[in-house]
PDB file of C-alpha atoms in Angstrom:
ATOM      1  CA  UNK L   1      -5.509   7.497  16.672  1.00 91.00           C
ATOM      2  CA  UNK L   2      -4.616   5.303  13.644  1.00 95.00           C
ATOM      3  CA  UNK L   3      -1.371   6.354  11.563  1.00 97.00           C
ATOM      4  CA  UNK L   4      -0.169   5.194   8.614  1.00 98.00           C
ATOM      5  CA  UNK L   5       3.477   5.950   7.832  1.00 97.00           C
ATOM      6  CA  UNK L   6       4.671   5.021   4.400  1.00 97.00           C
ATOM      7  CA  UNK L   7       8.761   4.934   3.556  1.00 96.00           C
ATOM      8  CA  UNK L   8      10.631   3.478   0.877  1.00 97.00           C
ATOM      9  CA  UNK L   9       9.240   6.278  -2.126  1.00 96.00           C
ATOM     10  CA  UNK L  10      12.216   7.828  -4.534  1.00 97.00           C
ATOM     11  CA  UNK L  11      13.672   7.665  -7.920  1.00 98.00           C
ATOM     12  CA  UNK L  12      14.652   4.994  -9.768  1.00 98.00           C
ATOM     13  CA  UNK L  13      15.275   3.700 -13.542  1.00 98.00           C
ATOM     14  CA  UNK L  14      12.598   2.150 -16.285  1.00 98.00           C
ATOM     15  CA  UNK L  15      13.237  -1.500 -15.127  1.00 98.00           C
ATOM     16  CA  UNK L  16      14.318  -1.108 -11.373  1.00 98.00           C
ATOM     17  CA  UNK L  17      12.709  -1.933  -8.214  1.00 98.00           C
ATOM     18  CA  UNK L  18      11.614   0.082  -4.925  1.00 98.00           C
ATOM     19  CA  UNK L  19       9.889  -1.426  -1.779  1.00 98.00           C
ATOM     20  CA  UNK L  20       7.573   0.536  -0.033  1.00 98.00           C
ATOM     21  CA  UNK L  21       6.711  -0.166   3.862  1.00 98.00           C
ATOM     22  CA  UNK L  22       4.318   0.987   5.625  1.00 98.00           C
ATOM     23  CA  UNK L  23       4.009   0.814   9.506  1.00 98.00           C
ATOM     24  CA  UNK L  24       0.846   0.711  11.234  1.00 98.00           C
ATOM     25  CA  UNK L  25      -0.523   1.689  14.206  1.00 96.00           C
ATOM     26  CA  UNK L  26      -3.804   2.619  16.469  1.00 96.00           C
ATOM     27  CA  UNK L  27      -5.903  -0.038  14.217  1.00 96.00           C
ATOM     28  CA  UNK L  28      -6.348  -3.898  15.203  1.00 95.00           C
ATOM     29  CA  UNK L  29      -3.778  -5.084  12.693  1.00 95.00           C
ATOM     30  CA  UNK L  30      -4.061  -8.574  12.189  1.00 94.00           C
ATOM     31  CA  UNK L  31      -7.736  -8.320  11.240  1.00 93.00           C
ATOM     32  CA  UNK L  32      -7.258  -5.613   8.848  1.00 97.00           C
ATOM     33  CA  UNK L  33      -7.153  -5.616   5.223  1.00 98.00           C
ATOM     34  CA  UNK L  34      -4.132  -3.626   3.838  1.00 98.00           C
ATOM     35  CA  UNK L  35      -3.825  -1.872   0.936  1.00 98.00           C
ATOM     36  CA  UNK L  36      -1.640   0.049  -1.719  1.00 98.00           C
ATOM     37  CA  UNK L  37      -3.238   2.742  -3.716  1.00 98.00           C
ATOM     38  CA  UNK L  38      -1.180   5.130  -6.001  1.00 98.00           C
ATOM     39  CA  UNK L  39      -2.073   8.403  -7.703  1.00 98.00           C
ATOM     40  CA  UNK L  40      -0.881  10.053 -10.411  1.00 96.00           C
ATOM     41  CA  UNK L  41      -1.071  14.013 -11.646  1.00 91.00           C
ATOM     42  CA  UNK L  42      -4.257  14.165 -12.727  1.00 94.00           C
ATOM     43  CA  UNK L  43      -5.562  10.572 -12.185  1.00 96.00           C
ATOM     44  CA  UNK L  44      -8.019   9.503  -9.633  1.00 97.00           C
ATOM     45  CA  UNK L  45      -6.525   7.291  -6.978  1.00 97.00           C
ATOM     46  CA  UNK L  46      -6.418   3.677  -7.799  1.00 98.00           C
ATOM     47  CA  UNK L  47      -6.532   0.212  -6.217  1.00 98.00           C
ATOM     48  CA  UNK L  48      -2.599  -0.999  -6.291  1.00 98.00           C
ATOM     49  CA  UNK L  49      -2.832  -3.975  -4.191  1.00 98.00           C
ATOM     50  CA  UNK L  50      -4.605  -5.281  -1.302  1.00 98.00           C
ATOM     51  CA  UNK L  51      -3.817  -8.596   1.284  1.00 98.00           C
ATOM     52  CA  UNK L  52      -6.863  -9.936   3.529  1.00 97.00           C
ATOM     53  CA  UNK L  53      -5.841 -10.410   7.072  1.00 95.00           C
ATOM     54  CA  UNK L  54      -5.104 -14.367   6.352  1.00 94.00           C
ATOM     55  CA  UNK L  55      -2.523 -13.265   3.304  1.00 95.00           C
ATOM     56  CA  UNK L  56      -4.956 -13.564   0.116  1.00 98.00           C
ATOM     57  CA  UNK L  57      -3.799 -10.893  -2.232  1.00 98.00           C
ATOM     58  CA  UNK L  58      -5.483  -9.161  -5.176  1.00 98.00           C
ATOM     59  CA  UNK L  59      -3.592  -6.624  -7.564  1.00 98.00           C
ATOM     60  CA  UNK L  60      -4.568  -4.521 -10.518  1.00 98.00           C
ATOM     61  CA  UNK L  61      -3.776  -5.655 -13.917  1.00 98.00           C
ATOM     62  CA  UNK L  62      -1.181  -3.155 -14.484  1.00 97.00           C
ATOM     63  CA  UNK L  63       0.840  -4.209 -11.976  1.00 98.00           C
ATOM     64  CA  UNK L  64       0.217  -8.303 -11.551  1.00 98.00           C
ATOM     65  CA  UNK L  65       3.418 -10.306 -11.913  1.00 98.00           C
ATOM     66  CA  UNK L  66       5.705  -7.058 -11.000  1.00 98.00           C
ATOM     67  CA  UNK L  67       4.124  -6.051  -7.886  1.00 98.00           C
ATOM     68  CA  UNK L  68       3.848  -8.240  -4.831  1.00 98.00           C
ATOM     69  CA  UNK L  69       2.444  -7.000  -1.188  1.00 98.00           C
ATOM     70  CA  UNK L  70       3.102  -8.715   1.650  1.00 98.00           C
ATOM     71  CA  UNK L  71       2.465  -8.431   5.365  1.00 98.00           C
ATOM     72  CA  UNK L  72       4.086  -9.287   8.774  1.00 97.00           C
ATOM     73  CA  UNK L  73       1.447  -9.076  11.816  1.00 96.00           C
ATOM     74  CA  UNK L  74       3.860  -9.482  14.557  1.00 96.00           C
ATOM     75  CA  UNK L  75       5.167  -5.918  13.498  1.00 97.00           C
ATOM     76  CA  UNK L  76       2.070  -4.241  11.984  1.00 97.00           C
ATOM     77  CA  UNK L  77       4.108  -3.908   8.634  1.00 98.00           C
ATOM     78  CA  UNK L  78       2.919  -3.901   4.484  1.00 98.00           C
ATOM     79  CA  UNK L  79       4.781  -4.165   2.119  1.00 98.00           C
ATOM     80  CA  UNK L  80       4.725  -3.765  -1.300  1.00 98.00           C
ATOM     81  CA  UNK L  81       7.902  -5.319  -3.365  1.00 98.00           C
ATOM     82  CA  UNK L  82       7.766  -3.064  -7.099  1.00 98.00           C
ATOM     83  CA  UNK L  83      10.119  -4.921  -9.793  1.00 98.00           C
ATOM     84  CA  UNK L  84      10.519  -4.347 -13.274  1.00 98.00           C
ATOM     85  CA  UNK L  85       9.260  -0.396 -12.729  1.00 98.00           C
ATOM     86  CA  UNK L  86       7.812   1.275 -15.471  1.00 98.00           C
ATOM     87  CA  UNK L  87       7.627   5.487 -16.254  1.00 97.00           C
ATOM     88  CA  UNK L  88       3.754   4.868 -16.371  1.00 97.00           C
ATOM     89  CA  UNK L  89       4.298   3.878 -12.482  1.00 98.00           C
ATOM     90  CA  UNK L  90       4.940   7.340 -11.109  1.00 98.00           C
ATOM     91  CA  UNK L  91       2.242   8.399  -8.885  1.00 98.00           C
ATOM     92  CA  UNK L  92       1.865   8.918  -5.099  1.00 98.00           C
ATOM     93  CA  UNK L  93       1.747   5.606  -3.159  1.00 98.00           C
ATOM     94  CA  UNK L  94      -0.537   5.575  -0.210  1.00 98.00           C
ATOM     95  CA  UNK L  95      -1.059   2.886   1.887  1.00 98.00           C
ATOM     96  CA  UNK L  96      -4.385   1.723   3.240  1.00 98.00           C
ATOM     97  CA  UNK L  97      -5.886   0.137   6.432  1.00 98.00           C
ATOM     98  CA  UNK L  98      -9.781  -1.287   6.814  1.00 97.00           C
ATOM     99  CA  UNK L  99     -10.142  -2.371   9.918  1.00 95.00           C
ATOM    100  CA  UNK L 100     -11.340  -1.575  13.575  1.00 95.00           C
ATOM    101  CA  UNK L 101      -9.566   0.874  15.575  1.00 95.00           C
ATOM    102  CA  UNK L 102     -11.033  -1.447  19.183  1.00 92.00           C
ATOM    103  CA  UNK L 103     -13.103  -4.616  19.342  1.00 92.00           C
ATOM    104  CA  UNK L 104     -16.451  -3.683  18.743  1.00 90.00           C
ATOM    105  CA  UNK L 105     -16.162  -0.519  16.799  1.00 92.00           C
ATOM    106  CA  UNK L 106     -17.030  -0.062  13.346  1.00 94.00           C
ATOM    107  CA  UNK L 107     -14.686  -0.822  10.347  1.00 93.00           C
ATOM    108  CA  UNK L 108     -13.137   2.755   9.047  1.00 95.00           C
ATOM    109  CA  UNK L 109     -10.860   3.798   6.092  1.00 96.00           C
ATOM    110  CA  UNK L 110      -7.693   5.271   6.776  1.00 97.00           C
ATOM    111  CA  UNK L 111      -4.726   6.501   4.922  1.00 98.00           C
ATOM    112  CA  UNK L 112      -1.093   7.043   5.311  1.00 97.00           C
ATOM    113  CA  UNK L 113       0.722  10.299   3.867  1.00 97.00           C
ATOM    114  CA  UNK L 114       1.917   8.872   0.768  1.00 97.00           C
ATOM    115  CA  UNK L 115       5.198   8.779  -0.763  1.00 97.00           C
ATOM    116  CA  UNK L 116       6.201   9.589  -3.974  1.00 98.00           C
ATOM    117  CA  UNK L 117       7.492   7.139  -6.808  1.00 98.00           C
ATOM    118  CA  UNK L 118       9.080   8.119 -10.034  1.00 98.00           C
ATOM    119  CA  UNK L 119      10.564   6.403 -12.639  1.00 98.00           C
ATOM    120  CA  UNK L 120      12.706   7.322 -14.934  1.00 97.00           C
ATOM    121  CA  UNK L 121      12.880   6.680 -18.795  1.00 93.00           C
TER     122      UNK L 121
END
């Protein structure tokens, strides 16, 4: 069974910084791509950030230069550093694993829980 379990969510001022982690387990880590996806009150869910399994990162224009994700394989951990926060930032953060849950099997989505970010104006 994969599980995703995001921590690191909560309040904080226009301006300040949060940093979400999310451990993973049950999936083949080190060959997944990771992912942070947010969603706001009435918003589809959308593409935060995402790091290949060799560390090449891609981030939505809204967040580039205030967002970085990161990753550390030896203890199935991503991260996602948030600096210079803005109200428009509230949402929902979910993280995201594509990968293989065995060698062999097919790649699946999964998702974590979420945890909620709000910022303050």
């Amino acid at each position: 069974q994969v599980q995703l379990v995001e921590s690191g969510g909560g309040l904080v001022r226009a301006g300040g910084s949060l940093r979400l982690s999310c451990a993973a387990s049950g999936i083949i880590f080190n060959i997944a791509t990771m992912g942070w996806y947010r969603q706001a009150p009435g918003n589809e869910r959308e593409l935060v950030a995402i790091i290949s399994p060799s560390g090449i990162t891609n981030y939505a224009d809204s967040v580039k230069g205030r967002f970085t994700i990161s990753r550390d394989n030896a203890k199935k951990l991503v991260f996602l550093q948030m600096n210079s926060l803005k109200p428009e930032d509230t949402a929902v953060y979910y993280c995201n694993a594509n990968g293989q849950r065995a060698p062999l099997q097919p790649k699946n989505f999964y998702w974590g829980q979420g945890t909620q970010v709000t910022v303050s104006s």
